[in-house]
PDB file of C-alpha atoms in Angstrom:
ATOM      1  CA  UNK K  30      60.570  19.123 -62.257  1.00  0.00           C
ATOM      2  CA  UNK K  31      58.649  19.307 -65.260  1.00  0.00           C
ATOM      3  CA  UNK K  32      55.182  17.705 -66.156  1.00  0.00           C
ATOM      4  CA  UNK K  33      56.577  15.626 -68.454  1.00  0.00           C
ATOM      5  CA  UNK K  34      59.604  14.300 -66.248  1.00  0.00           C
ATOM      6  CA  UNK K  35      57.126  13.963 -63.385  1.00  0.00           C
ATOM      7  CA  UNK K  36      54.925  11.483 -66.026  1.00  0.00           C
ATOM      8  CA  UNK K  37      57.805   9.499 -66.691  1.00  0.00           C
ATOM      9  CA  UNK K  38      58.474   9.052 -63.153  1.00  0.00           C
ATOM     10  CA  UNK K  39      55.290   7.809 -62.459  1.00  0.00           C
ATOM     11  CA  UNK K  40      55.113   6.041 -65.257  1.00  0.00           C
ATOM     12  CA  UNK K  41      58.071   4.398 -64.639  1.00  0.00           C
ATOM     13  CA  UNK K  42      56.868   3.542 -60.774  1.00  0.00           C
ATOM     14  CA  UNK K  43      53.588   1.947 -62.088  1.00  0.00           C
ATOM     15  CA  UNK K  44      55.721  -0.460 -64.729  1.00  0.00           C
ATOM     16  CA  UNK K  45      57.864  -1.513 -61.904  1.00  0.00           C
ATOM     17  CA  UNK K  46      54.863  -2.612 -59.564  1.00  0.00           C
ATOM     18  CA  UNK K  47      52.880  -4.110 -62.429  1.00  0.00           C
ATOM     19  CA  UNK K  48      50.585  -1.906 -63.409  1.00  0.00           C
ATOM     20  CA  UNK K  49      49.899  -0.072 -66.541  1.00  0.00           C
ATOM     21  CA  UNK K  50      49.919   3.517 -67.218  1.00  0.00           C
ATOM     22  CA  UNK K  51      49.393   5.764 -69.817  1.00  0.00           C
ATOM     23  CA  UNK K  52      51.713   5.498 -72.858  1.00  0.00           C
ATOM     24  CA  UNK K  53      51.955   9.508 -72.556  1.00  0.00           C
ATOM     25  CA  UNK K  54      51.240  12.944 -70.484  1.00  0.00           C
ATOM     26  CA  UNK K  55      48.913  13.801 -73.773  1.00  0.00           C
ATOM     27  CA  UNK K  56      46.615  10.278 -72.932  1.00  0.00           C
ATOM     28  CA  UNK K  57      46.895  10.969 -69.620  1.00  0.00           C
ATOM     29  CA  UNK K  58      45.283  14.550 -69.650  1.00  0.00           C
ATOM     30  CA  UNK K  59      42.919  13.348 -72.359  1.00  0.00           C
ATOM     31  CA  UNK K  60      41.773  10.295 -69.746  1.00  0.00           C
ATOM     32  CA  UNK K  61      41.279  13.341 -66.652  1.00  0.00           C
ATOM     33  CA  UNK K  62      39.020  15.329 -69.326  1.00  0.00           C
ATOM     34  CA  UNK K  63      37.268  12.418 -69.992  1.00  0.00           C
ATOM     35  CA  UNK K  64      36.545  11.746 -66.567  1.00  0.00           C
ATOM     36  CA  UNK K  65      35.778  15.693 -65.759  1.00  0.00           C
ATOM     37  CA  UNK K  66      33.364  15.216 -68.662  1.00  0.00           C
ATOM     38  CA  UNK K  67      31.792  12.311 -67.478  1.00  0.00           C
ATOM     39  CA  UNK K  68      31.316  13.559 -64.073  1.00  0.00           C
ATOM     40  CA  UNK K  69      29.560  16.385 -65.086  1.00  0.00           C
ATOM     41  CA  UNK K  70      27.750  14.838 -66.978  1.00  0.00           C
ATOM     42  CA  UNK K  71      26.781  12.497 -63.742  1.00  0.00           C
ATOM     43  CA  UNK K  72      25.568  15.690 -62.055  1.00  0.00           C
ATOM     44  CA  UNK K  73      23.732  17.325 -64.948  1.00  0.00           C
ATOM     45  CA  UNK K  74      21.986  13.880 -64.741  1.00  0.00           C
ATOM     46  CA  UNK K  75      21.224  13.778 -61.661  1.00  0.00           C
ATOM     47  CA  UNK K  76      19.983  17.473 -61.403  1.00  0.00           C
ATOM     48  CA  UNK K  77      17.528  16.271 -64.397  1.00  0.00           C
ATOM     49  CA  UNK K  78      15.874  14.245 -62.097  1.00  0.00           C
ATOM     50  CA  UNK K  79      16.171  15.672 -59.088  1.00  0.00           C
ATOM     51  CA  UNK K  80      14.236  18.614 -60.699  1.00  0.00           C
ATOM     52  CA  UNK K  81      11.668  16.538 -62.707  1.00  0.00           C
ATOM     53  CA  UNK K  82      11.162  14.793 -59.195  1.00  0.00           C
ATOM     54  CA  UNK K  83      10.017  17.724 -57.650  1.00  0.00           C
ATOM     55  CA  UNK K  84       7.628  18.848 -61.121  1.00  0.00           C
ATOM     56  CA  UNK K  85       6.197  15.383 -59.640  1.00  0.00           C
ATOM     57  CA  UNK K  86       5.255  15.955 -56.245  1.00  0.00           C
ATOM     58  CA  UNK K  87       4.229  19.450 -57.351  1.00  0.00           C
ATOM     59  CA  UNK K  88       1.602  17.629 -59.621  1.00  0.00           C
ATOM     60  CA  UNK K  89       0.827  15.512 -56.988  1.00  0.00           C
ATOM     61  CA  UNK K  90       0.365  18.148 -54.360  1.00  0.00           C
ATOM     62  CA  UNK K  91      -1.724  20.159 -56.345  1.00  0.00           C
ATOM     63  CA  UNK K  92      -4.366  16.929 -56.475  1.00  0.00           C
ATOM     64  CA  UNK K  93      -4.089  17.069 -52.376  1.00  0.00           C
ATOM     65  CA  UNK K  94      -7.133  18.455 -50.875  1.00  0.00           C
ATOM     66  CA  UNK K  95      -8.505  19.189 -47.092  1.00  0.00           C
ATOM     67  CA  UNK K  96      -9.928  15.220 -46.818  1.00  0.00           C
ATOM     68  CA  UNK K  97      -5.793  13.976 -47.713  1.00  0.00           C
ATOM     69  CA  UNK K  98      -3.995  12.282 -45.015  1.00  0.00           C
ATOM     70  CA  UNK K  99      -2.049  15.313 -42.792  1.00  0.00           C
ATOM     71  CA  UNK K 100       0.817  12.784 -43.358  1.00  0.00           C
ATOM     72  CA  UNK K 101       0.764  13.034 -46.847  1.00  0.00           C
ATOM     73  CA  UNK K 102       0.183  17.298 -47.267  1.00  0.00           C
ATOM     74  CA  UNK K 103       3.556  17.247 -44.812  1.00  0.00           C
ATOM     75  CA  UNK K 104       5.515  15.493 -47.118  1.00  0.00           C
ATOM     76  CA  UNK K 105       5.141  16.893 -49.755  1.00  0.00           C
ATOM     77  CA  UNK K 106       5.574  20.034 -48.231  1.00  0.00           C
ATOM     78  CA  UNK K 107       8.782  18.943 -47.257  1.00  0.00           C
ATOM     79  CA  UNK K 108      10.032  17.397 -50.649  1.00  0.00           C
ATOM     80  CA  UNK K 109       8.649  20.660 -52.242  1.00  0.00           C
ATOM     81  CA  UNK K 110      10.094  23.432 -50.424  1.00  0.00           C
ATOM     82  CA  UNK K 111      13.115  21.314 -48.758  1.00  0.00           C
ATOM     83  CA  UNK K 112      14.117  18.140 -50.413  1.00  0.00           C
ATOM     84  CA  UNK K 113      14.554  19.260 -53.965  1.00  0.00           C
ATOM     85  CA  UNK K 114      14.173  23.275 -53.619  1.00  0.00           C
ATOM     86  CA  UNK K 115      17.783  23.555 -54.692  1.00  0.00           C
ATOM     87  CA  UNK K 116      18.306  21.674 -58.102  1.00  0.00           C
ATOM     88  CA  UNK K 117      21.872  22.575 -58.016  1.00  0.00           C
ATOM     89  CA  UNK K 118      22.632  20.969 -54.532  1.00  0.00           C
ATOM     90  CA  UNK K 119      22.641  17.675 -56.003  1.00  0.00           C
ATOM     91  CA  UNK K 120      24.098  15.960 -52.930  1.00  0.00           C
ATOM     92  CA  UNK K 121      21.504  18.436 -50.425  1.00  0.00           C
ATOM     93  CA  UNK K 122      24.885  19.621 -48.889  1.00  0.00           C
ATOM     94  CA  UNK K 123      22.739  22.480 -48.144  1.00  0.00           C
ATOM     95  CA  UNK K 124      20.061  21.057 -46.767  1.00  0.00           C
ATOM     96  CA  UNK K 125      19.275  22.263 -42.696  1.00  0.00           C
ATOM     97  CA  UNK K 126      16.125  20.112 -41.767  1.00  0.00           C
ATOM     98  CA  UNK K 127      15.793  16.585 -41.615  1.00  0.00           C
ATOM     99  CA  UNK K 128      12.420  14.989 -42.768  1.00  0.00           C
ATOM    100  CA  UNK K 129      11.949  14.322 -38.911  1.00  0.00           C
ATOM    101  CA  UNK K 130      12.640  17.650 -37.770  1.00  0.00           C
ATOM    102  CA  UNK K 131      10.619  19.339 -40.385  1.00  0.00           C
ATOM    103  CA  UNK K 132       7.284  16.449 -39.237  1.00  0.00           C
ATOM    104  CA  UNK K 133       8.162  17.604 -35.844  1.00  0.00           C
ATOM    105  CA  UNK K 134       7.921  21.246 -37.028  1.00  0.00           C
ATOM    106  CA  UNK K 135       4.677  20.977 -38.829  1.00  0.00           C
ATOM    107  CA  UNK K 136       2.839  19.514 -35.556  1.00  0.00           C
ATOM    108  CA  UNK K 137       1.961  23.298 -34.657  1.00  0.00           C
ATOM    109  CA  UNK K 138       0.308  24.066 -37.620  1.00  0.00           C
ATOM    110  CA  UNK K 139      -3.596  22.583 -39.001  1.00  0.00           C
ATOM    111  CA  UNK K 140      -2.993  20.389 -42.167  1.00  0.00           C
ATOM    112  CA  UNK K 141      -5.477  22.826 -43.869  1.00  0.00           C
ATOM    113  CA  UNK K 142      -2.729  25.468 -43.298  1.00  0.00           C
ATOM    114  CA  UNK K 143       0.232  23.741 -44.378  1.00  0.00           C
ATOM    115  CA  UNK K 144      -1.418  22.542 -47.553  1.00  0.00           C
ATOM    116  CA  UNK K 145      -3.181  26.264 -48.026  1.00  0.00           C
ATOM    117  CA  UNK K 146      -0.060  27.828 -48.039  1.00  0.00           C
ATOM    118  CA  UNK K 147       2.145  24.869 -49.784  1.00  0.00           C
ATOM    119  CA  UNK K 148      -0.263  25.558 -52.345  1.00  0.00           C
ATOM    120  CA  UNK K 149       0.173  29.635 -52.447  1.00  0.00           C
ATOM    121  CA  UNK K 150       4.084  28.835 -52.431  1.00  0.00           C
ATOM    122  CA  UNK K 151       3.605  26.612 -55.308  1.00  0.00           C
ATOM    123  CA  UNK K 152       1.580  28.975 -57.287  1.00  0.00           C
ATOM    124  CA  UNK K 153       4.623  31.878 -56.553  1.00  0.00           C
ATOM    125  CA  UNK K 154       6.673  29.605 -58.289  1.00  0.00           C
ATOM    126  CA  UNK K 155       8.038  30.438 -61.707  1.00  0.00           C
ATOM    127  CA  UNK K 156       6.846  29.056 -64.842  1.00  0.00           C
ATOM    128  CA  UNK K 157      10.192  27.755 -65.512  1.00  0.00           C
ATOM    129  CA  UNK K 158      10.439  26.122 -62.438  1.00  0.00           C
ATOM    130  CA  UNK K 159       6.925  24.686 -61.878  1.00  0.00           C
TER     131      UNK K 159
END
């Protein structure tokens, strides 16, 4: 069966239960890129914030100091190096730890540590990126 017979089967099917469909197989390819587009265009968006989010709590954290609540250093360690570390996993797919597994993790370690060496990390970070 070709594309075109397979459209006016379909098309066919959809005017006998009611519903509308596309006039032809060119609108109906031009409607799917439309939608590819627009999707994309979704994700670019929401890897825009995603990364401007984390240029935000990189900002922040850099204001954090030894007297800032330990709860405080610890997340934004976590949002730093964890939440938004991939830009391209816009839907954290990747992501391994929990917030409440990585608080649980951090209970070994001094606040003064995690923020020393959240701040080293964010230093290491490229321009670009930071």
């Amino acid at each position: 069966m070709t594309p075109q017979e397979a459209f006016e089967i379909s098309k066919e099917m959809h005017r006998i239960i009611g519903e509308s469909y596309f006039k032809t197989l060119f609108n109906y390819y031009e409607e799917k890129r439309k939608q590819e587009e627009e999707r994309i265009n979704r994700l670019q968006s929401i890897k825009q914030r995603r990364i401007a989010e984390r240029e935000e709590w990189i900002e922040h954290t850099k204001k954090l100091h030894s007297k800032s609540p330990r709860n405080e250093i610890i997340t934004a360690s976590y949002y730093i190096c964890i939440e938004y570390k991939d830009h391209a996993d816009v839907f954290n797919r990747n992501k391994l730890t929990t917030y409440k597994e990585y608080i649980s993790d951090m209970k070994k370690y001094s606040k003064e540590k995690i923020l020393d060496e959240l701040l080293i990390y964010i230093e290491k970070l490229p321009k670009n990126v930071n």
